[in-house]
Amino acid sequence: MKRIHDKDDIIQVGLDLVLSRGFSATGVEAILKQANVPKGSFYNFFSSKEDFALAIIDKFVADRVEVFSPIFSDQSLPPLERVKKSFETLIKTFEGAECSKGCLIGNLGQEMADQFENVRQRLETYLQEWTKAVSRLLLQAQKENAIPADMDADMLAESLISSFQGALLRSKVKKSPEPLNNFIHLYFDVFLTKRKVT
Amino acid sequence: MKRIHDKDDIIQVGLDLVLSRGFSATGVEAILKQANVPKGSFYNFFSSKEDFALAIIDKFVADRVEVFSPIFSDQSLPPLERVKKSFETLIKTFEGAECSKGCLIGNLGQEMADQFENVRQRLETYLQEWTKAVSRLLLQAQKENAIPADMDADMLAESLISSFQGALLRSKVKKSPEPLNNFIHLYFDVFLTKRKVT
């Protein structure tokens, strides 16, 4: 049992460190030291540092699914409001961390996608799942006539998530949530409103 | 003269390596070896690796200004078309690199903004300058009645650039230019078109 506990500790500590410093800059020794786990035990749990990256991505996504699931299935809110609330929840977390760290998926996508094919594929899978969950809600919103029916829901969902990632990056450099708040305003009060071409 | 040449070589080689691998993963020795510059000379030119990061950012931005300037000032195109063309030009370069590397400003923003305050400030300055250049064109587009007058040009310019960065990141993970092409379509054919609230 101790070994499983150790592995969870390494993943949790490693996730926090990689979110703060990036993947390359996070040394295995620093993780083990902070997790209070014996030196040398890292490779008992992970076949490589890339394998460890996959484990922290899985953990990050599992945590995020726990946050998103109740929001996405909240029948008391219209579908579009659920999408909006899911982004606003992430923005609050980001603000709580003084506009630092951001989203592990975006961070590692930027840092690792070109060189670690397994990591790229894992991130791609999760981004597609996230897109599908948002797209389902956008389709419902279209049925309820809340957003224009001529917009492609899949394309729009992917664009929402990408634009959120871009606004997150902009806020991280600006050290201000303003770009994220503008993202919410522009998409949910302007772009997705029912407007007619004049 | 040789020393100045060496410094330029280090910056050019370093820029390419950091675009490919990221900042932390790029060792000083690898840069010097590839630039064919004597070991130990790095710190003759740069007071620190952070100082080197600032130099490659300046070089990246100078190169980009050379690409953007003739597009932004091209009187044969309407202002909104110039903005669109500037993004399309970056997309072509990205596609030419097999959807890898991306934008140094986005990459280093993601990797360094939390830990290297001088780098963060330099990136912030350049992002603000980019935003101003786009905003000026959007204001002209508004005067020509090409985009809705009720949209805030500064906010829209920042959002365009952020969403472009997000789409670039998405394309890097997907290894497909599709998210970038969708970004062009959604912003320039849908979101910014003159639509009336129904």
mmCIF file of N, CA, C and O in Angstrom, chain A residues 78-80 137-151 192-196, chain B residues 197-198:
data_model
loop_
_atom_site.group_PDB
_atom_site.id
_atom_site.type_symbol
_atom_site.label_atom_id
_atom_site.label_comp_id
_atom_site.label_asym_id
_atom_site.label_seq_id
_atom_site.Cartn_x
_atom_site.Cartn_y
_atom_site.Cartn_z
ATOM 1 N N PRO A 78 -29.700 26.783 -18.379
ATOM 2 C CA PRO A 78 -29.751 26.540 -19.833
ATOM 3 C C PRO A 78 -28.375 26.057 -20.314
ATOM 4 O O PRO A 78 -27.359 26.428 -19.707
ATOM 5 N N PRO A 79 -28.333 25.259 -21.384
ATOM 6 C CA PRO A 79 -27.065 24.668 -21.852
ATOM 7 C C PRO A 79 -25.945 25.698 -22.068
ATOM 8 O O PRO A 79 -24.808 25.463 -21.650
ATOM 9 N N LEU A 80 -26.265 26.826 -22.694
ATOM 10 C CA LEU A 80 -25.212 27.812 -22.963
ATOM 11 C C LEU A 80 -24.639 28.404 -21.671
ATOM 12 O O LEU A 80 -23.434 28.671 -21.578
ATOM 13 N N LEU A 137 -23.581 20.556 -25.652
ATOM 14 C CA LEU A 137 -24.357 21.635 -25.025
ATOM 15 C C LEU A 137 -24.702 22.737 -26.028
ATOM 16 O O LEU A 137 -25.796 23.308 -25.985
ATOM 17 N N LEU A 138 -23.771 23.004 -26.951
ATOM 18 C CA LEU A 138 -24.048 24.029 -27.974
ATOM 19 C C LEU A 138 -25.179 23.568 -28.903
ATOM 20 O O LEU A 138 -26.018 24.369 -29.323
ATOM 21 N N LEU A 139 -25.189 22.273 -29.216
ATOM 22 C CA LEU A 139 -26.279 21.733 -30.050
ATOM 23 C C LEU A 139 -27.622 21.908 -29.352
ATOM 24 O O LEU A 139 -28.615 22.299 -29.975
ATOM 25 N N GLN A 140 -27.640 21.615 -28.048
ATOM 26 C CA GLN A 140 -28.872 21.837 -27.276
ATOM 27 C C GLN A 140 -29.264 23.312 -27.289
ATOM 28 O O GLN A 140 -30.442 23.651 -27.434
ATOM 29 N N ALA A 141 -28.268 24.174 -27.144
ATOM 30 C CA ALA A 141 -28.535 25.623 -27.159
ATOM 31 C C ALA A 141 -29.120 26.049 -28.508
ATOM 32 O O ALA A 141 -29.984 26.928 -28.575
ATOM 33 N N GLN A 142 -28.648 25.409 -29.574
ATOM 34 C CA GLN A 142 -29.201 25.720 -30.901
ATOM 35 C C GLN A 142 -30.648 25.272 -31.000
ATOM 36 O O GLN A 142 -31.490 25.973 -31.557
ATOM 37 N N LYS A 143 -30.926 24.078 -30.456
ATOM 38 C CA LYS A 143 -32.309 23.580 -30.480
ATOM 39 C C LYS A 143 -33.236 24.510 -29.703
ATOM 40 O O LYS A 143 -34.400 24.679 -30.052
ATOM 41 N N GLU A 144 -32.703 25.094 -28.634
ATOM 42 C CA GLU A 144 -33.499 26.025 -27.828
ATOM 43 C C GLU A 144 -33.463 27.436 -28.403
ATOM 44 O O GLU A 144 -33.939 28.382 -27.764
ATOM 45 N N ASN A 145 -32.806 27.562 -29.571
ATOM 46 C CA ASN A 145 -32.782 28.851 -30.261
ATOM 47 C C ASN A 145 -31.987 29.920 -29.504
ATOM 48 O O ASN A 145 -32.243 31.117 -29.650
ATOM 49 N N ALA A 146 -31.025 29.477 -28.682
ATOM 50 C CA ALA A 146 -30.251 30.433 -27.883
ATOM 51 C C ALA A 146 -29.035 30.961 -28.646
ATOM 52 O O ALA A 146 -28.518 32.036 -28.342
ATOM 53 N N ILE A 147 -28.558 30.177 -29.618
ATOM 54 C CA ILE A 147 -27.449 30.648 -30.467
ATOM 55 C C ILE A 147 -27.812 30.361 -31.925
ATOM 56 O O ILE A 147 -28.672 29.513 -32.202
ATOM 57 N N PRO A 148 -27.174 31.060 -32.870
ATOM 58 C CA PRO A 148 -27.551 30.896 -34.277
ATOM 59 C C PRO A 148 -27.414 29.443 -34.747
ATOM 60 O O PRO A 148 -26.424 28.768 -34.430
ATOM 61 N N ALA A 149 -28.419 28.971 -35.484
ATOM 62 C CA ALA A 149 -28.446 27.579 -35.932
ATOM 63 C C ALA A 149 -27.455 27.322 -37.062
ATOM 64 O O ALA A 149 -27.077 26.171 -37.310
ATOM 65 N N ASP A 150 -26.999 28.403 -37.728
ATOM 66 C CA ASP A 150 -26.103 28.191 -38.877
ATOM 67 C C ASP A 150 -24.636 28.041 -38.475
ATOM 68 O O ASP A 150 -23.763 27.868 -39.313
ATOM 69 N N MET A 151 -24.346 28.125 -37.164
ATOM 70 C CA MET A 151 -22.960 27.924 -36.731
ATOM 71 C C MET A 151 -22.712 26.438 -36.483
ATOM 72 O O MET A 151 -23.516 25.767 -35.854
ATOM 73 N N LEU A 192 -21.838 34.974 -29.933
ATOM 74 C CA LEU A 192 -22.813 33.869 -29.993
ATOM 75 C C LEU A 192 -24.254 34.341 -29.869
ATOM 76 O O LEU A 192 -25.168 33.516 -29.865
ATOM 77 N N THR A 193 -24.450 35.635 -29.732
ATOM 78 C CA THR A 193 -25.832 36.114 -29.651
ATOM 79 C C THR A 193 -26.482 35.978 -31.020
ATOM 80 O O THR A 193 -25.815 35.885 -32.046
ATOM 81 N N LYS A 194 -27.778 35.974 -30.998
ATOM 82 C CA LYS A 194 -28.505 35.806 -32.268
ATOM 83 C C LYS A 194 -28.531 37.127 -33.021
ATOM 84 O O LYS A 194 -29.294 38.015 -32.725
ATOM 85 N N ARG A 195 -27.618 37.220 -33.975
ATOM 86 C CA ARG A 195 -27.519 38.446 -34.749
ATOM 87 C C ARG A 195 -27.759 38.118 -36.208
ATOM 88 O O ARG A 195 -27.450 37.043 -36.691
ATOM 89 N N LYS A 196 -28.285 39.044 -36.908
ATOM 90 C CA LYS A 196 -28.614 38.831 -38.319
ATOM 91 C C LYS A 196 -27.653 39.642 -39.172
ATOM 92 O O LYS A 196 -27.339 40.774 -38.825
ATOM 93 N N VAL B 197 -28.556 42.353 -33.815
ATOM 94 C CA VAL B 197 -29.260 41.528 -32.818
ATOM 95 C C VAL B 197 -30.719 41.411 -33.243
ATOM 96 O O VAL B 197 -31.371 42.390 -33.569
ATOM 97 N N THR B 198 -31.202 40.156 -33.275
ATOM 98 C CA THR B 198 -32.606 39.957 -33.692
ATOM 99 C C THR B 198 -33.509 39.938 -32.468
ATOM 100 O O THR B 198 -33.055 39.715 -31.351
#
